[in-house]
C-alpha positions as a printed Julia matrix, in Angstrom:
56×3 Matrix{Float64}:
 -8.48  -23.57    5.37
 -4.43  -22.42    6.02
 -4.62  -22.2     2.1
 -7.84  -19.82    2.31
 -6.71  -17.71    5.64
 -3.45  -17.51    3.54
 -5.18  -16.15    0.33
 -7.21  -13.32    3.08
 -3.76  -12.12    4.51
 -2.34  -11.73    1.26
 -4.92   -9.6     0.28
 -4.82   -7.58    3.59
 -1.27   -7.27    2.65
 -2.01   -5.76   -0.47
 -4.7    -3.92    0.25
 -2.31   -2.26    3.01
  0.1    -1.63    0.54
 -2.03   -0.05   -1.62
 -3.62    2.24    1.23
 -0.23    3.46    2.28
  0.54    4.29   -1.18
 -2.28    6.7    -1.43
 -2.06    8.25    1.92
  1.64    8.51    1.25
  2.25    8.49   -1.86
  6.02   10.6    -2.14
  7.02    8.08    0.74
  8.36    4.5    -0.02
  6.85    1.49    1.79
  8.43   -0.21    4.57
 10.49   -2.78    3.29
  9.31   -5.55    6.04
  5.55   -4.79    4.76
  6.82   -5.66    1.03
  8.99   -8.3     2.13
  5.83   -9.73    4.11
  3.61   -9.46    0.98
  6.09  -10.94   -1.41
  6.48  -14.02    1.26
  2.43  -14.31    1.3
  2.15  -14.03   -2.52
  4.9   -16.56   -3.2
  3.12  -18.84   -0.76
 -0.39  -18.62   -2.6
  1.37  -19.31   -5.74
  3.37  -22.12   -4.78
  0.23  -23.58   -3.07
 -2.01  -22.93   -6.53
  1.09  -24.86   -8.62
  0.83  -27.7    -6.12
 -3.02  -27.76   -6.65
 -2.64  -27.86  -10.06
 -0.05  -30.44  -10.32
 -2.49  -32.82   -7.97
 -4.97  -32.38  -10.49
 -3.03  -33.58  -13.26
């Protein structure tokens, strides 16, 4: 369940970055948003690797 919620938060953060990039293309994205999105992507990536290792 936690993996699902983390994945949902990651998708929400990515969509938020895309929306900000479309609405304000000439401005840079907020640094905190980039850090949070990168951290969530790292958590999802690591959990996917752990699940693949468990299957092997």
